[in-house]
PDB file of C-alpha atoms in Angstrom:
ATOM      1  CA  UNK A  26     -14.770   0.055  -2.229  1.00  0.00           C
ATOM      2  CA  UNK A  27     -14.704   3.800  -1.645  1.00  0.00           C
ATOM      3  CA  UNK A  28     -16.321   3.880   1.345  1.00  0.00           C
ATOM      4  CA  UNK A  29     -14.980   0.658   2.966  1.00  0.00           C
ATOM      5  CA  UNK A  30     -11.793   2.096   2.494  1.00  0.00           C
ATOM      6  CA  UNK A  31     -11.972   5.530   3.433  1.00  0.00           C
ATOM      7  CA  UNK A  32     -13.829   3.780   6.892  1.00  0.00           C
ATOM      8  CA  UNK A  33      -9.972   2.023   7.159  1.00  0.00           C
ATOM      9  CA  UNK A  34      -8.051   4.917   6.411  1.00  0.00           C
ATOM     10  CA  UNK A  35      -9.702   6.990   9.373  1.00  0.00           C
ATOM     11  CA  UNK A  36      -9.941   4.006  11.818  1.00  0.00           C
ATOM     12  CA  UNK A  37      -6.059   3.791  11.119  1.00  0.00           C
ATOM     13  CA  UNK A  38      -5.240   7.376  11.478  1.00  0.00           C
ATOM     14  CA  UNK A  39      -7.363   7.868  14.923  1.00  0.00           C
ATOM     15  CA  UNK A  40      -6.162   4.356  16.528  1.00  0.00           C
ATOM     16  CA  UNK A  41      -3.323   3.906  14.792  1.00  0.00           C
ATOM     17  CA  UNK A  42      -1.930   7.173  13.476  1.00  0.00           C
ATOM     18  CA  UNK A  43      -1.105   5.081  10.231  1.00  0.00           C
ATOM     19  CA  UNK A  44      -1.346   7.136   6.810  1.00  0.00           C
ATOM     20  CA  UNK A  45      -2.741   5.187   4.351  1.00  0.00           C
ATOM     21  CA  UNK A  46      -3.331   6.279   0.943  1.00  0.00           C
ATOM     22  CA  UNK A  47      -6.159   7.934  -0.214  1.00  0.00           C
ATOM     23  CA  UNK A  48      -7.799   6.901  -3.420  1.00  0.00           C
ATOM     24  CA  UNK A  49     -11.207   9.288  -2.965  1.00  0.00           C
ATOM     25  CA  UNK A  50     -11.016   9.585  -6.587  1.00  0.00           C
ATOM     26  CA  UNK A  51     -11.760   5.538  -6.943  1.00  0.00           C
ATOM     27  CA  UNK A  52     -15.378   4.589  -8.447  1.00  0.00           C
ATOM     28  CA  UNK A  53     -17.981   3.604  -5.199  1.00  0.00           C
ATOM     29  CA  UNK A  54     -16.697  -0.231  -6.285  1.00  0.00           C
ATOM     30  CA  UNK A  55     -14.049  -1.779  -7.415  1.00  0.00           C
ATOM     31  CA  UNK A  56     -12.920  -5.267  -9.317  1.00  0.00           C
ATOM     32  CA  UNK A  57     -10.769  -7.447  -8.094  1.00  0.00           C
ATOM     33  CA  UNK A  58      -8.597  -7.010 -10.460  1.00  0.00           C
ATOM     34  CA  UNK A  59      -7.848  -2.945  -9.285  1.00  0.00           C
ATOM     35  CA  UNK A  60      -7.885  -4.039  -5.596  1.00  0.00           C
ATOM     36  CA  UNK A  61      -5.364  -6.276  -6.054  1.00  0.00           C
ATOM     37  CA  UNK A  62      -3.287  -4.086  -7.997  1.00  0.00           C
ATOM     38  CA  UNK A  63      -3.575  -1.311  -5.425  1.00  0.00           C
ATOM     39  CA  UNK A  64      -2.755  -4.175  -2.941  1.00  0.00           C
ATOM     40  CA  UNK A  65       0.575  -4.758  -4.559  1.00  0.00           C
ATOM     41  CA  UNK A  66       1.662  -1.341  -4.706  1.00  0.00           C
ATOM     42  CA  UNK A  67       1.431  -1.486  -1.043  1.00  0.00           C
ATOM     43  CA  UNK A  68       2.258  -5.027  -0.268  1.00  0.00           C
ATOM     44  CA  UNK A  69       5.503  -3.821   1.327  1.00  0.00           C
ATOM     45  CA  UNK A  70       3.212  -2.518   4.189  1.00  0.00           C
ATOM     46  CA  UNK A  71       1.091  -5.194   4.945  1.00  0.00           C
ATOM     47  CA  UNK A  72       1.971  -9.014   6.174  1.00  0.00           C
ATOM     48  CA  UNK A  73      -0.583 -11.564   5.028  1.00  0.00           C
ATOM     49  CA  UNK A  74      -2.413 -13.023   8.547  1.00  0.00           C
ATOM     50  CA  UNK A  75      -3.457 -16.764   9.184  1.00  0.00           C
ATOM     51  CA  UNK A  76      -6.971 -17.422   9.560  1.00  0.00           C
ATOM     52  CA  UNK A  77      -7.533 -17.353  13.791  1.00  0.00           C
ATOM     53  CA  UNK A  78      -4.309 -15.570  14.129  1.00  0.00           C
ATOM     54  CA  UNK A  79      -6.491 -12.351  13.576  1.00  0.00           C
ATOM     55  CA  UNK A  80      -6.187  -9.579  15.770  1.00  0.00           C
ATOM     56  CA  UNK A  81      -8.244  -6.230  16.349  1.00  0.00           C
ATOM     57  CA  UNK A  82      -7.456  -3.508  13.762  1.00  0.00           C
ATOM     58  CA  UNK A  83      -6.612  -6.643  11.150  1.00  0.00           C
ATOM     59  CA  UNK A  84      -8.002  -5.860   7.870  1.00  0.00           C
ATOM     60  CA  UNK A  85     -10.307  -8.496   6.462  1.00  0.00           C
ATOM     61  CA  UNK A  86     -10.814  -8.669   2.336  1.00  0.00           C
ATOM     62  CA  UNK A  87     -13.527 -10.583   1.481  1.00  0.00           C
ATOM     63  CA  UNK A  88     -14.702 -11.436  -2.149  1.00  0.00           C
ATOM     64  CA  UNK A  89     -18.607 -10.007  -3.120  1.00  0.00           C
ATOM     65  CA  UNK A  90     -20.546 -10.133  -6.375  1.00  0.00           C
ATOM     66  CA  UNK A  91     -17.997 -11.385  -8.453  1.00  0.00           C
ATOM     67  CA  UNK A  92     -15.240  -9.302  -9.770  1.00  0.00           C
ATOM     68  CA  UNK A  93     -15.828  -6.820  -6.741  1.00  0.00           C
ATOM     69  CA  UNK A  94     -14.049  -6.758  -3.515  1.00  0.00           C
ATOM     70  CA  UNK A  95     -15.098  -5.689   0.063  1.00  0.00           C
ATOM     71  CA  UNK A  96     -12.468  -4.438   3.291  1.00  0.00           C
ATOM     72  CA  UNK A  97     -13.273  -4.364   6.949  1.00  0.00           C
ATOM     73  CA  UNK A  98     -11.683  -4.065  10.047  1.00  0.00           C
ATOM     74  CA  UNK A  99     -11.302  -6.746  12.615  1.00  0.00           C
ATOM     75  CA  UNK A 100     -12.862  -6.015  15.909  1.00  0.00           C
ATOM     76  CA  UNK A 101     -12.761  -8.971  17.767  1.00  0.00           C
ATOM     77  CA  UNK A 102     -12.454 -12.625  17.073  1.00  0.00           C
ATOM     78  CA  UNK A 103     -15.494 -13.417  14.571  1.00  0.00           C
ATOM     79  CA  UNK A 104     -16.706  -9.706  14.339  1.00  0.00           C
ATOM     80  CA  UNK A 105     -15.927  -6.933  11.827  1.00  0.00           C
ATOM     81  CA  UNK A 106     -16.471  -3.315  11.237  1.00  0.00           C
ATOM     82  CA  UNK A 107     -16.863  -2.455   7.642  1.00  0.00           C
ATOM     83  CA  UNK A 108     -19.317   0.266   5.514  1.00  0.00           C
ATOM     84  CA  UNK A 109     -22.134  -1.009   3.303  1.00  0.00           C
ATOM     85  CA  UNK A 110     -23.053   0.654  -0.006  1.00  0.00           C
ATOM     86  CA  UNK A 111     -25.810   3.387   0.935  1.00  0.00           C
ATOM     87  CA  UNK A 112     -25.589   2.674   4.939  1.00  0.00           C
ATOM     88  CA  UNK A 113     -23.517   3.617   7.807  1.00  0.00           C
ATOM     89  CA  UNK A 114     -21.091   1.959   9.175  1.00  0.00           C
ATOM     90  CA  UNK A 115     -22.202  -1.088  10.739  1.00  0.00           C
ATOM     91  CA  UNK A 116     -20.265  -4.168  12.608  1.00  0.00           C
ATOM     92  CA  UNK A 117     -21.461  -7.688  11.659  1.00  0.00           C
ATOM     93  CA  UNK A 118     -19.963 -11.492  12.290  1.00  0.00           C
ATOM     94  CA  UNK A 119     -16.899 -12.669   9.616  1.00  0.00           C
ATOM     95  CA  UNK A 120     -17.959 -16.411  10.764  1.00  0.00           C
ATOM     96  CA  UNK A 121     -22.079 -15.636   9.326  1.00  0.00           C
ATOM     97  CA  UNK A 122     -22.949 -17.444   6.406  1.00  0.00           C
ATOM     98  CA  UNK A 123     -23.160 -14.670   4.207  1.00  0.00           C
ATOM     99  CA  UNK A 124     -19.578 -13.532   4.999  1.00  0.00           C
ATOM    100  CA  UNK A 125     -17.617 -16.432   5.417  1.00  0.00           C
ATOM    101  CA  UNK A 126     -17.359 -18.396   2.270  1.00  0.00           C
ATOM    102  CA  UNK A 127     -16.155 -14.655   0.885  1.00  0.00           C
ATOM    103  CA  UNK A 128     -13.038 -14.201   3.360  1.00  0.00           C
ATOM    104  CA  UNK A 129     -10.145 -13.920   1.618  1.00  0.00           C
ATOM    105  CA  UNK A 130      -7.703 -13.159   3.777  1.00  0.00           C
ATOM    106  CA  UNK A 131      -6.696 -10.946   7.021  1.00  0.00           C
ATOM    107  CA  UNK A 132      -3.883  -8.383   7.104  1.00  0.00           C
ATOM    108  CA  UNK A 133      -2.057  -6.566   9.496  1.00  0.00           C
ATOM    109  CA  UNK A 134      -0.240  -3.318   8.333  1.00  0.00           C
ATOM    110  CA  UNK A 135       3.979  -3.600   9.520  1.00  0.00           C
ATOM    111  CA  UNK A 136       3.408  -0.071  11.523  1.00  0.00           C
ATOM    112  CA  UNK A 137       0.368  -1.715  13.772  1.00  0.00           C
ATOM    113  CA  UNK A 138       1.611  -2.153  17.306  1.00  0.00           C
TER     114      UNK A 138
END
């Protein structure tokens, strides 16, 4: 999750000058059960987004390997920029087969215009 996140955090500061916290000192992944804990110390911040009422600069979660969790950032309708494990960041389609059945919601931080 380290990396996904940190890829948010500096997408939000450049586009959006949103702050969001840092949490460097995380392990590379992280359960479900951590993410969603983090997620709740910041729920204030961030409104829960219908599925094709996605917008660009939406976060996407999406559900991988189990307990683990993945973020990305909505670039357009039905694409996403996110950072896999050992690679750069790369932008893909939410709507593939491979990424679809793990959406588990959009977001959309209060302080996005």
């Amino acid at each position: 999750l380290r990396g996904c996140w940190e890829l948010l955090r500096r997408v939000y500061r450049a586009e959006l000058q949103i702050d969001l916290p840092s949490y460097a000192s995380a392990a590379p992944t992280m359960d479900r059960e951590r993410l969603s804990e983090l997620i709740r110390a910041e729920r204030a911040a961030w409104i829960s987004i219908a599925p094709g009422d996605e917008r660009p600069t939406d976060a996407i979660l999406f559900r991988v390997l189990g307990r683990e969790s993945h973020i990305g950032i909505v670039i357009d309708k039905g694409r996403f920029l996110h950072a896999r494990p050992g690679t750069q960041a790369c932008i893909e389609s939410y709507r593939a087969p491979q990424w679809s059945r793990r959406v588990e919601g959009f977001y959309r931080h209060r302080a996005a215009p």
